[in-house]
Amino acid sequence: MASTVEGADTALLPEFPRGPSMPTEQERPSGTWRVHLLLQISLPHLLRFQKTIFSALEKDPLFARSPGADLSLEKYRELNFLRCKRIFEYDFLSVEDMFKSPLKVPALIQCLGMYDSSLAAKYLLHSLVFGSAVYSSDGSEVLLECAQRTFSCFPSFCALTFRFLDVFALTELSHAVNTKAIRTTAHYDPATEEFIIHSPDFEAAKFWVGNMGKTATHAVVFAKLCVPGDQCHGLHPFIVQIRDPKTLLPMPGVMVGDIGKKLGQNGLDNGFAMFHKVRVPRQSLLNRMGDVTPEGTYVSPFKDVRQRFGVSLGSLSSGRVSIVSLAILNLKLAVAIALRFSATRRQFGPTEEEEIPVLEYPMQQWRLLPYLAAVYALDHFSKSLFLDLVELQRGLASGDRSARQAELGREIHALASASKPLASWTTQQGIQECREACGGHGYLAMNRLGVLRDDNDPNCTYEGDNNILLQQTSNYLLGLLAHQVQDGACFRSPLKSVDFLDAYPGILDQKFEVSSVADCLDSAVALAAYKWLVCYLLRETYQKLNQEKRSGSSDFEARNNCQVSHGRPLALAFVELTVVQRFHEHVHQPCVPPSLRAVLGRLSALYALWSLSRHTALLYRGGYFSGEQAGEVLESAVLALCSQLKDDAVALVDVIAPPDFVLDSPIGRADGELYKNLWGAVLQESKVLERASWWPEFSVNKPVIGSLKSKL
Amino acid sequence: MASTVEGADTALLPEFPRGPSMPTEQERPSGTWRVHLLLQISLPHLLRFQKTIFSALEKDPLFARSPGADLSLEKYRELNFLRCKRIFEYDFLSVEDMFKSPLKVPALIQCLGMYDSSLAAKYLLHSLVFGSAVYSSDGSEVLLECAQRTFSCFPSFCALTFRFLDVFALTELSHAVNTKAIRTTAHYDPATEEFIIHSPDFEAAKFWVGNMGKTATHAVVFAKLCVPGDQCHGLHPFIVQIRDPKTLLPMPGVMVGDIGKKLGQNGLDNGFAMFHKVRVPRQSLLNRMGDVTPEGTYVSPFKDVRQRFGVSLGSLSSGRVSIVSLAILNLKLAVAIALRFSATRRQFGPTEEEEIPVLEYPMQQWRLLPYLAAVYALDHFSKSLFLDLVELQRGLASGDRSARQAELGREIHALASASKPLASWTTQQGIQECREACGGHGYLAMNRLGVLRDDNDPNCTYEGDNNILLQQTSNYLLGLLAHQVQDGACFRSPLKSVDFLDAYPGILDQKFEVSSVADCLDSAVALAAYKWLVCYLLRETYQKLNQEKRSGSSDFEARNNCQVSHGRPLALAFVELTVVQRFHEHVHQPCVPPSLRAVLGRLSALYALWSLSRHTALLYRGGYFSGEQAGEVLESAVLALCSQLKDDAVALVDVIAPPDFVLDSPIGRADGELYKNLWGAVLQESKVLERASWWPEFSVNKPVIGSLKSKL
């Protein structure tokens, strides 16, 4: 049922803001701001783009959902492969389009990921990660020129697709995060002008490589480059053929296989590869970081190995930005399912006769609504960070070597390294809360919360373990402070995320002075507290680090001893502040209509205060909070905002949820017919009313109790 | 490799404390206290019992692990059914044995659950839940006399097994936790002396019933009992035949089926059933709570419906105690896997050449060791609570109707209702942390952390949603305080868990006065803080509740408005205090040898302070903490204890881990050969090196990029 729309492009809306899940009309919020909101958060061209994708999938039988299917691993991989291929046939996003409307990239990824994470992962790994690695490593300015060094002819980037399927092979069985310890070697042989790619033993097998398990024909293999009579020159990328594209059988000297079932994303085939003295031509080296002359002399535009290494991995930070988007789409789905369920599930009530929706309970609101607010705040942040990244990449592509460009790279690296943990953890915890908040029905596989949890989980790990990544961000901030202390430099960054630190002595003198809940219901309150918190943690971390060093710890030890209680919360508080700041500014733009600003303001305040409340202990410890009231006000404000938002919850969910076909959760359908949908789906499962094939094991072969006792 | 054993029964030990996972000898702790510990926490007869079970499973091909098998749902259910049957053939625990050594019940459940949660669940549901429901509902004094009312002859409890397979059907599609709203009816027909069991519609279908999906022949159906010309008398249990035991086909009028795949525990068949005017004899009513005369008059030993209802569900609290044990076994496995992995996985180091085990990093210690401590503390608590429950049930069985018996019932109910949430949440969070702490390898299905997470998850939900259960405990404490305030009653309970509250005015005046980390390394510090915290939260909750009522809230509203910020933390703090108290006392018994006491004391202090640290904000808010130092000391003490325990971690894990065959995780094997085990297991997976059956889809059927674009 389409909602009433005023002053909006109604052609866009028949499917998006669908019927209310709330059962009665009086419980529904008004439709006006809902449409405003929709247009605000998803620009019309993105909305149209997403609608095109969802419609195409829904019409195509290859994407039909199969209720109750108990897919084998092999079957699922085949299906995902065929679907990925089909996505290329649809060619939703051309390279030109991508450059013109960069936000279509995360929009496409979100659409595919909402349908199935494995599909998004397979597509993303192939078309973006490989592309960007080849691109950045080669240093050429046109997207695929680089690959022309090894392959003869590529009319376009997409033509590469499925002619050869390429993967990005960095991690090994015994090393992942410590890439410097990667042990695969590439020795140059001037006699034949070839590199010899070799895995010294199985611990150096490339491992966890996406798409490698069953389908990849070529791999970008990271190996230590060695030339004769010289030391090794660190990690470099080489294009190595691993399978024959005609037969998909392994190339001689290559042992390639599938690492097996994972907790989730099983549509994607992750694999391993070992190389036994595999020879590849000199031109297989992607030579942005360094090259080898035909005679075997190593040449590099970079002076030292560390700098070269930094450049070779710097390009990976775009992966972290993508993961923020991948995580949030999972949270969108989970929150949509749990809030629609909560608006229709009734349990207990003020009298024995009357039952109320579970969303009416403060407990259920408190469990779920902060995650709804998190979706809005993080989704906005994710888009804005993606646009920052586009700016960075365009600068790189245009040869910008300015100091600002370098600073921008560092700032984005710091933000991406902390927002990836923040988004993936918030989502993982949010999905778990949604699962539990839906009770037993949340534990039924068909309702999809389990798949979401399993599929989101690796977001906490790949492209860098969350806890380790946070160290990148705290190091960035500590570096700025050291620069300020030693050289009197100002805190300035291109995106201005650190500029407030200039005022840190004054900020540290501030106190929390809000005494009523009513005064606390704005994200500005949380912003002030967050600024104090980041200053406090930065000072404490800096002092602790220096104290550790003074007491004789090496730099390695000192950093390790500071990370748990100082660096980690510092990095998280900093990125939370940035997320809150950006969403706060977004909400308070003059162009946002007042009715929309009211509801977005509540979301902004709820996310900000709820996140902040996890740091209450530190706020007290450092003296920003004192007395009983401060903590009480904060806690009460969170509950008050939940209560204010609960009647808008379903409408807010309808804006972010994909169509029912994509959401694919009987308890989360937009029509709110919870039990009809669930019961219908149960009856569609395979063999639901049939007796088991093994029934005689019950009926005939009765056990003799204790008959095996003598064997014990 | 067996460890050196001094003064212990070595015959017990060849398999239990197995080889060290630490790679070098110097990193290993001494073996002496390890053996002491082993004997201390697992009494010898229990150790022997567990060893018998594990050996029997390992020798029996039916229990062989099948690496890489991608079991279908149906196949897994069959296998689990056959294994459950086999467990009855082994008859590990006779009824006599169970009465003589009650701790063998949780020991058996832990052994089966460590092998596979589905097996433990299927076995437990059949043999214990049904037994205890029939038992408690009937009121007869011998375990199975009751069932003789409906079935002709049961030589022993176990003989029932697999002749009929019975389930316990309470929850319905639209109602679970609010059992009072259950809508299935049982109308009595005096003309035929039968009850007519009827489901008014599909929303009243019994749903989520364990074992009902494929195998149950009879169900204990809870329905509203109605007699002619009278109002209904609330929920009563009826034994209803749902399938023909000879054919396993449904009985006429019964629609019974499988609810489908769940997130975990898929070896267990959960089902649904709808009844269309199914007639059962009058004797099918299990008549402990109330009976109907042949003429149709309702008679009950209880005066009002509420009291009757309380008794009918009171017996379910034993389920919660079992869940504590089920949760902890999952945490034991997860912690064993993650700590062994962390002791052998090396990544980075003080120099580029030297890599150190990741367990050497304070971050990894902080992530994992508190969960190791939680295993020890909660496992001890779980056993002690089980023994309390046995005392309660023996009292019930012997007809004890004393006030103490009633008080004991209430206290156990309060403890079980909060320890089930505590144990299931601690485990769920712990498994997630272990999964992440093992990086990508933790995300490989073969390493089992995903299965553990999925299998533990329902522990948060069944037998009562965790958040709702906590209300039982806070209500219990509020009731005691009201009694004290109104009648001047003392705080006294049979297990003494509330006795300290008598001194609450004095306790509330206390402050945290520990100023050095060294003085904080004992669980006594946390105990004092916890006592203050419970007193503070109890007073605050009581005041908030009264304030809500004074401002016009109904009792229903007032409780709902107090639960999030008051009742919930109150219940959690109370049960954490009890867990800490019991483990503290256990560790400080005079019979514990000093070397053992040192390590157990560290575990006790770590668990206590780590748990307490989640309440730091409240400690500050209420004034128990003040100044920067208090929070710092608490945080530093947790890190110091982690550091002190890290060298003992592997030995502590070896004590609680089952044999490798049961643990079933290549990265968690006791020999510490991380990569050999993992690589070997990967190569054993099915079709690991084979190309996919659908390879021509890649090699031949190339997509034409954009060929479907016109369809958009």
Coordinates of C-alpha atoms in Angstrom, one line a residue, chain B residues 26-462:
Chain B
Q26 CA 60.3 -23.3 29.0
E27 CA 57.0 -21.7 28.3
R28 CA 55.1 -24.5 30.1
P29 CA 53.9 -24.1 33.7
S30 CA 54.7 -26.8 36.2
G31 CA 52.5 -29.8 36.2
T32 CA 51.9 -30.2 39.9
W33 CA 49.1 -27.8 40.6
R34 CA 47.6 -28.8 37.4
V35 CA 46.9 -32.3 38.7
H36 CA 45.7 -30.9 42.0
L37 CA 43.4 -28.7 40.2
L38 CA 42.1 -31.5 38.1
L39 CA 41.2 -33.5 41.2
Q40 CA 39.8 -30.5 42.9
I41 CA 37.4 -29.4 40.3
S42 CA 36.4 -32.8 39.0
L43 CA 36.0 -35.3 41.7
P44 CA 37.7 -38.6 40.8
H45 CA 34.5 -40.5 40.3
L46 CA 33.2 -37.8 37.9
L47 CA 36.5 -37.8 36.1
R48 CA 36.3 -41.6 35.6
F49 CA 32.7 -41.2 34.5
Q50 CA 33.5 -38.6 31.9
K51 CA 36.5 -40.6 30.7
T52 CA 34.2 -43.7 30.2
I53 CA 31.8 -41.7 28.1
F54 CA 34.4 -40.0 26.0
S55 CA 36.2 -43.4 25.3
A56 CA 33.0 -45.1 24.4
L57 CA 32.1 -42.4 21.9
E58 CA 35.6 -42.4 20.4
K59 CA 35.6 -46.1 19.9
D60 CA 32.1 -46.2 18.3
P61 CA 32.1 -45.6 14.6
L62 CA 28.6 -44.1 14.8
F63 CA 30.3 -41.2 16.6
A64 CA 33.2 -40.9 14.2
R65 CA 33.7 -37.3 13.0
S66 CA 33.4 -36.8 9.3
P67 CA 35.7 -34.0 8.2
G68 CA 34.3 -31.9 5.5
A69 CA 31.0 -33.7 5.4
D70 CA 28.3 -31.3 4.2
L71 CA 25.4 -33.1 6.0
S72 CA 21.9 -32.4 4.8
L73 CA 19.3 -31.5 7.4
E74 CA 17.6 -34.9 7.1
K75 CA 20.9 -36.8 7.4
Y76 CA 22.0 -34.9 10.4
R77 CA 18.7 -35.5 12.2
E78 CA 19.0 -39.2 11.4
L79 CA 22.5 -39.4 12.7
N80 CA 21.6 -37.5 15.9
F81 CA 18.6 -39.8 16.4
L82 CA 20.8 -42.9 16.0
R83 CA 23.4 -41.5 18.3
C84 CA 20.8 -40.6 20.9
K85 CA 19.4 -44.2 20.7
R86 CA 23.0 -45.5 21.1
I87 CA 23.4 -43.4 24.3
F88 CA 20.5 -45.3 25.7
E89 CA 22.1 -48.6 24.8
Y90 CA 25.2 -47.5 26.6
D91 CA 23.0 -46.5 29.6
F92 CA 25.9 -44.4 31.0
L93 CA 23.8 -43.3 33.9
S94 CA 21.2 -45.5 35.5
V95 CA 18.4 -44.0 37.6
E96 CA 20.0 -45.5 40.8
D97 CA 23.3 -43.9 39.9
M98 CA 21.7 -40.6 39.3
F99 CA 20.2 -40.6 42.7
K100 CA 23.5 -41.7 44.3
S101 CA 25.8 -39.2 42.4
P102 CA 23.6 -36.4 41.2
L103 CA 26.6 -34.5 39.8
K104 CA 26.8 -37.2 37.2
V105 CA 23.7 -35.7 35.5
P106 CA 25.4 -32.4 34.5
A107 CA 28.6 -34.4 33.9
L108 CA 26.8 -36.6 31.4
I109 CA 25.0 -33.7 29.8
Q110 CA 28.3 -31.8 29.5
C111 CA 30.0 -34.8 27.8
L112 CA 27.2 -35.2 25.3
G113 CA 27.0 -31.5 24.7
M114 CA 30.8 -31.3 24.2
Y115 CA 30.4 -33.9 21.5
D116 CA 27.4 -32.2 19.9
S117 CA 24.8 -29.8 21.4
S118 CA 22.0 -31.4 19.4
L119 CA 22.7 -34.8 21.0
A120 CA 22.6 -33.3 24.5
A121 CA 19.4 -31.5 23.7
K122 CA 17.7 -34.5 22.2
Y123 CA 18.7 -36.7 25.1
L124 CA 17.9 -34.1 27.7
L125 CA 14.6 -33.2 26.3
H126 CA 13.5 -36.7 26.2
S127 CA 14.9 -38.1 29.4
L128 CA 14.8 -35.2 31.8
V129 CA 12.4 -32.4 30.7
F130 CA 9.6 -34.8 30.0
G131 CA 10.3 -36.8 33.0
S132 CA 10.4 -33.9 35.3
A133 CA 7.2 -32.3 33.8
V134 CA 5.3 -35.5 34.1
Y135 CA 6.8 -35.9 37.6
S136 CA 6.0 -32.5 38.9
S137 CA 2.6 -32.2 37.3
D138 CA 1.3 -35.4 38.7
G139 CA 2.5 -35.0 42.2
S140 CA 3.2 -38.7 42.7
E141 CA 6.3 -39.5 44.7
V142 CA 8.0 -42.1 42.5
L143 CA 9.5 -40.9 39.4
L144 CA 7.3 -42.5 36.8
E145 CA 4.2 -43.7 38.7
C146 CA 2.4 -40.9 37.1
A147 CA 2.7 -42.1 33.6
Q148 CA 1.2 -45.4 34.6
R149 CA -2.1 -43.6 34.5
T150 CA -2.0 -43.5 30.8
F151 CA 0.3 -46.2 29.8
S152 CA 0.0 -49.8 31.0
C153 CA 3.5 -50.8 32.1
F154 CA 6.8 -49.2 32.6
P155 CA 9.5 -51.4 34.3
S156 CA 11.8 -48.4 34.5
F157 CA 12.1 -44.9 33.3
C158 CA 14.4 -45.8 30.5
A159 CA 12.1 -48.5 29.2
L160 CA 9.9 -45.7 28.1
T161 CA 12.6 -44.6 25.8
F162 CA 12.0 -45.1 22.1
R163 CA 8.9 -47.2 22.8
F164 CA 7.2 -43.9 22.9
L165 CA 9.0 -40.7 22.4
D166 CA 7.4 -37.9 24.3
V167 CA 7.7 -34.2 24.1
F168 CA 6.6 -31.2 26.1
A169 CA 4.3 -28.9 24.2
L170 CA 3.7 -25.6 25.9
T171 CA 4.5 -22.6 23.6
E172 CA 2.4 -21.7 20.6
L173 CA 3.1 -19.8 17.4
S174 CA 1.8 -16.5 18.8
H175 CA 2.6 -17.1 22.5
A176 CA 5.7 -18.3 24.3
V177 CA 6.7 -16.3 27.4
N178 CA 3.2 -15.3 28.2
T179 CA 2.0 -18.8 28.9
K180 CA -1.2 -17.5 30.4
A181 CA -2.3 -16.5 26.9
I182 CA -2.0 -20.0 25.6
R183 CA -5.2 -20.8 23.6
T184 CA -5.3 -24.5 23.0
T185 CA -8.4 -25.9 24.8
A186 CA -9.3 -29.1 26.5
H187 CA -13.1 -29.3 27.0
Y188 CA -14.4 -32.2 29.1
D189 CA -17.2 -34.3 27.8
P190 CA -18.8 -36.2 30.6
A191 CA -20.8 -38.4 28.2
T192 CA -17.7 -40.2 27.0
E193 CA -15.4 -39.2 29.9
E194 CA -13.0 -37.7 27.5
F195 CA -11.2 -34.4 27.0
I196 CA -11.4 -32.7 23.6
I197 CA -8.1 -31.1 22.7
H198 CA -8.5 -28.4 20.2
S199 CA -6.4 -25.6 18.5
P200 CA -8.7 -22.7 17.6
D201 CA -6.5 -21.6 14.7
F202 CA -3.0 -21.8 13.4
E203 CA -1.8 -19.0 15.7
A204 CA -2.5 -21.5 18.6
A205 CA -0.5 -24.3 16.9
K206 CA 2.0 -25.7 19.4
F207 CA 5.3 -24.5 18.0
W208 CA 9.0 -25.0 18.7
V209 CA 8.4 -28.3 20.5
G210 CA 11.7 -30.2 20.7
N211 CA 11.7 -33.8 19.2
M212 CA 8.2 -33.1 17.8
G213 CA 9.3 -32.4 14.2
K214 CA 10.0 -36.0 13.2
T215 CA 10.0 -38.4 16.1
A216 CA 7.6 -37.8 18.9
T217 CA 4.7 -40.1 19.4
H218 CA 3.2 -38.5 22.5
A219 CA 3.1 -35.0 23.8
V220 CA 2.4 -33.4 27.1
V221 CA 0.1 -30.7 25.8
F222 CA -0.6 -27.7 27.9
A223 CA -4.2 -26.6 27.3
K224 CA -6.9 -24.6 29.1
L225 CA -9.1 -27.0 30.9
C226 CA -12.8 -26.3 30.7
V227 CA -15.7 -28.3 32.2
P228 CA -19.3 -27.9 31.1
G229 CA -21.3 -25.0 32.6
D230 CA -18.2 -23.6 34.3
Q231 CA -15.5 -21.2 33.5
C232 CA -12.1 -22.4 32.3
H233 CA -9.5 -23.4 34.9
G234 CA -6.3 -22.3 33.3
L235 CA -3.5 -24.3 31.9
H236 CA -3.2 -28.0 32.6
P237 CA -1.0 -30.8 31.1
F238 CA -2.5 -33.6 29.1
I239 CA -0.8 -36.6 27.5
V240 CA -1.9 -36.8 23.9
Q241 CA -0.8 -39.3 21.3
I242 CA 0.3 -37.5 18.2
R243 CA 1.8 -40.3 16.0
D244 CA 1.3 -44.0 15.6
P245 CA 4.5 -45.6 17.1
K246 CA 4.4 -48.4 14.6
T247 CA 4.3 -46.2 11.5
L248 CA 5.3 -42.7 12.8
L249 CA 2.3 -41.4 10.9
P250 CA 0.2 -38.7 12.5
M251 CA -2.9 -39.7 14.5
P252 CA -6.3 -38.6 13.1
G253 CA -7.1 -35.0 13.9
V254 CA -3.4 -34.1 14.6
M255 CA -1.4 -32.1 12.1
V256 CA 2.2 -32.4 13.1
G257 CA 5.3 -31.3 11.3
D258 CA 8.8 -29.9 11.4
I259 CA 9.3 -26.1 11.8
G260 CA 12.4 -26.3 9.6
K261 CA 16.1 -25.3 9.9
K262 CA 17.3 -23.3 12.8
L263 CA 20.4 -21.3 13.3
G264 CA 21.9 -24.3 15.2
Q265 CA 21.1 -27.5 17.0
N266 CA 19.8 -28.9 13.8
G267 CA 20.3 -32.4 14.9
L268 CA 17.2 -31.8 17.0
D269 CA 13.8 -31.8 15.2
N270 CA 11.7 -29.0 16.6
G271 CA 8.1 -29.2 15.5
F272 CA 4.6 -27.9 15.6
A273 CA 1.2 -29.5 16.1
M274 CA -2.4 -28.5 15.6
F275 CA -5.3 -30.5 17.2
H276 CA -8.7 -30.7 15.6
K277 CA -11.1 -31.9 18.3
V278 CA -8.8 -34.8 19.4
R279 CA -10.4 -36.9 22.1
V280 CA -8.3 -38.3 24.9
P281 CA -9.4 -40.3 28.0
R282 CA -10.1 -38.4 31.3
Q283 CA -7.0 -40.1 32.7
S284 CA -4.7 -38.2 30.2
L285 CA -4.9 -35.2 32.5
L286 CA -1.8 -35.1 34.7
N287 CA -3.6 -34.2 37.8
R288 CA -1.2 -32.7 40.2
M289 CA -2.7 -29.2 39.9
G290 CA -6.2 -30.2 39.5
D291 CA -8.5 -33.0 38.4
V292 CA -11.9 -33.6 36.9
T293 CA -14.3 -36.1 38.3
P294 CA -16.0 -38.5 35.9
E295 CA -19.1 -36.4 36.1
G296 CA -17.2 -33.3 35.1
T297 CA -16.6 -31.4 38.4
Y298 CA -13.3 -29.7 38.7
V299 CA -11.3 -30.3 41.9
S300 CA -8.0 -28.9 42.9
P301 CA -5.8 -28.8 46.0
F302 CA -5.0 -25.2 45.2
K303 CA -7.4 -22.4 46.0
D304 CA -6.8 -19.9 43.2
V305 CA -5.8 -20.1 39.6
R306 CA -2.6 -18.0 40.1
Q307 CA -1.2 -20.3 42.7
R308 CA -2.0 -23.4 40.6
F309 CA -0.3 -21.7 37.7
G310 CA 2.7 -21.0 39.7
V311 CA 3.1 -24.6 40.8
S312 CA 2.6 -25.9 37.2
L313 CA 5.5 -23.8 36.0
G314 CA 7.7 -23.8 39.1
S315 CA 9.1 -27.2 38.1
L316 CA 10.5 -25.6 35.0
S317 CA 13.3 -23.9 36.9
S318 CA 15.3 -27.0 36.7
G319 CA 15.5 -26.4 33.0
R320 CA 17.3 -23.1 33.7
V321 CA 19.8 -24.8 35.9
S322 CA 20.5 -27.3 33.1
I323 CA 21.0 -24.4 30.6
V324 CA 23.7 -22.9 32.8
S325 CA 25.6 -26.1 32.5
L326 CA 24.9 -26.3 28.7
A327 CA 26.2 -22.8 28.2
I328 CA 29.3 -23.3 30.2
L329 CA 30.3 -26.4 28.3
N330 CA 30.2 -24.3 25.1
L331 CA 32.4 -21.7 26.7
K332 CA 34.9 -24.3 27.8
L333 CA 35.3 -25.5 24.2
A334 CA 35.6 -22.0 22.8
V335 CA 38.1 -20.9 25.3
A336 CA 40.1 -24.1 24.8
I337 CA 40.3 -23.5 21.1
A338 CA 41.1 -19.8 21.2
L339 CA 43.8 -20.1 23.9
R340 CA 45.6 -23.0 22.3
F341 CA 45.5 -21.1 19.1
S342 CA 46.8 -18.0 20.7
A343 CA 49.7 -19.9 22.4
T344 CA 50.9 -21.2 19.1
R345 CA 50.0 -18.5 16.5
R346 CA 52.9 -16.1 16.2
Q347 CA 52.5 -12.7 14.7
F348 CA 54.8 -9.7 14.9
G349 CA 57.4 -9.3 17.6
P350 CA 59.8 -6.9 19.2
T351 CA 62.0 -7.1 16.0
E352 CA 61.3 -7.8 12.4
E353 CA 62.9 -11.2 12.7
E354 CA 61.3 -12.4 15.9
E355 CA 57.7 -13.3 16.1
I356 CA 56.0 -14.0 19.4
P357 CA 52.8 -16.0 20.2
V358 CA 49.8 -13.7 20.1
L359 CA 49.0 -14.7 23.7
E360 CA 52.0 -12.6 24.7
Y361 CA 50.1 -9.5 23.7
P362 CA 48.2 -7.7 26.5
M363 CA 45.3 -7.2 24.0
Q364 CA 44.9 -10.9 23.3
Q365 CA 45.2 -11.7 27.1
W366 CA 42.6 -9.1 27.9
R367 CA 40.3 -10.5 25.2
L368 CA 40.5 -14.1 26.2
L369 CA 41.7 -14.7 29.8
P370 CA 38.6 -13.2 31.5
Y371 CA 36.5 -15.8 29.7
L372 CA 38.8 -18.5 31.0
A373 CA 38.3 -17.2 34.5
A374 CA 34.5 -17.0 33.8
V375 CA 34.5 -20.7 32.9
Y376 CA 36.1 -21.7 36.2
A377 CA 33.8 -19.4 38.3
L378 CA 30.6 -20.2 36.5
D379 CA 31.3 -23.9 36.3
H380 CA 31.8 -24.1 40.0
F381 CA 28.6 -22.1 40.5
S382 CA 26.7 -24.3 38.1
K383 CA 27.6 -27.4 40.0
S384 CA 26.8 -25.9 43.4
L385 CA 23.4 -24.6 42.1
F386 CA 22.6 -28.0 40.7
L387 CA 23.3 -29.5 44.2
D388 CA 20.9 -26.9 45.7
L389 CA 18.3 -28.0 43.2
V390 CA 18.8 -31.6 44.1
E391 CA 18.1 -30.6 47.7
L392 CA 15.0 -28.8 46.7
Q393 CA 13.7 -31.7 44.6
R394 CA 14.5 -34.3 47.3
G395 CA 12.5 -32.1 49.7
L396 CA 9.6 -32.0 47.3
A397 CA 9.8 -35.8 46.7
S398 CA 9.8 -36.5 50.5
G399 CA 6.7 -34.3 50.9
D400 CA 8.5 -31.5 52.8
R401 CA 6.0 -28.6 52.9
S402 CA 8.0 -26.5 55.4
A403 CA 8.5 -22.8 55.1
R404 CA 12.2 -23.4 54.6
Q405 CA 11.4 -25.6 51.6
A406 CA 9.2 -22.9 50.1
E407 CA 11.9 -20.3 50.7
L408 CA 14.5 -22.5 49.2
G409 CA 12.3 -22.9 46.1
R410 CA 12.0 -19.1 45.8
E411 CA 15.8 -18.5 46.3
I412 CA 16.7 -21.1 43.7
H413 CA 14.2 -19.7 41.3
A414 CA 15.7 -16.3 41.7
L415 CA 19.3 -17.6 41.3
A416 CA 18.4 -19.8 38.3
S417 CA 16.5 -17.0 36.6
A418 CA 19.5 -14.7 36.7
S419 CA 22.3 -17.2 36.3
K420 CA 20.8 -18.6 33.1
P421 CA 21.0 -15.2 31.5
L422 CA 24.5 -14.6 33.0
A423 CA 25.9 -17.9 31.7
S424 CA 24.3 -17.8 28.3
W425 CA 25.3 -14.2 27.6
T426 CA 28.8 -14.6 28.9
T427 CA 29.2 -17.7 26.7
Q428 CA 27.7 -16.0 23.7
Q429 CA 30.0 -13.0 24.0
G430 CA 32.9 -15.2 24.9
I431 CA 32.5 -17.4 21.8
Q432 CA 32.3 -14.3 19.6
E433 CA 35.5 -13.0 21.2
C434 CA 37.2 -16.3 20.7
R435 CA 36.0 -16.4 17.1
E436 CA 37.5 -13.0 16.4
A437 CA 40.6 -13.7 18.4
C438 CA 41.4 -16.6 16.1
G439 CA 41.1 -14.3 13.1
G440 CA 40.2 -15.8 9.8
H441 CA 41.0 -19.4 10.9
G442 CA 38.3 -18.9 13.6
Y443 CA 35.9 -18.3 10.7
L444 CA 36.6 -21.7 9.1
A445 CA 33.7 -24.0 9.9
M446 CA 35.9 -26.9 10.7
N447 CA 37.4 -25.1 13.7
R448 CA 33.9 -25.3 15.4
L449 CA 33.6 -21.8 16.8
G450 CA 30.6 -21.0 14.5
V451 CA 28.8 -24.2 15.6
L452 CA 29.4 -23.3 19.2
R453 CA 28.0 -19.8 18.7
D454 CA 24.9 -21.1 16.9
D455 CA 24.3 -23.9 19.4
N456 CA 24.7 -21.7 22.4
D457 CA 22.5 -18.9 21.1
P458 CA 19.1 -20.5 22.0
N459 CA 20.3 -20.7 25.6
C460 CA 19.6 -16.9 25.7
T461 CA 16.0 -17.6 24.7
Y462 CA 14.4 -20.9 25.7

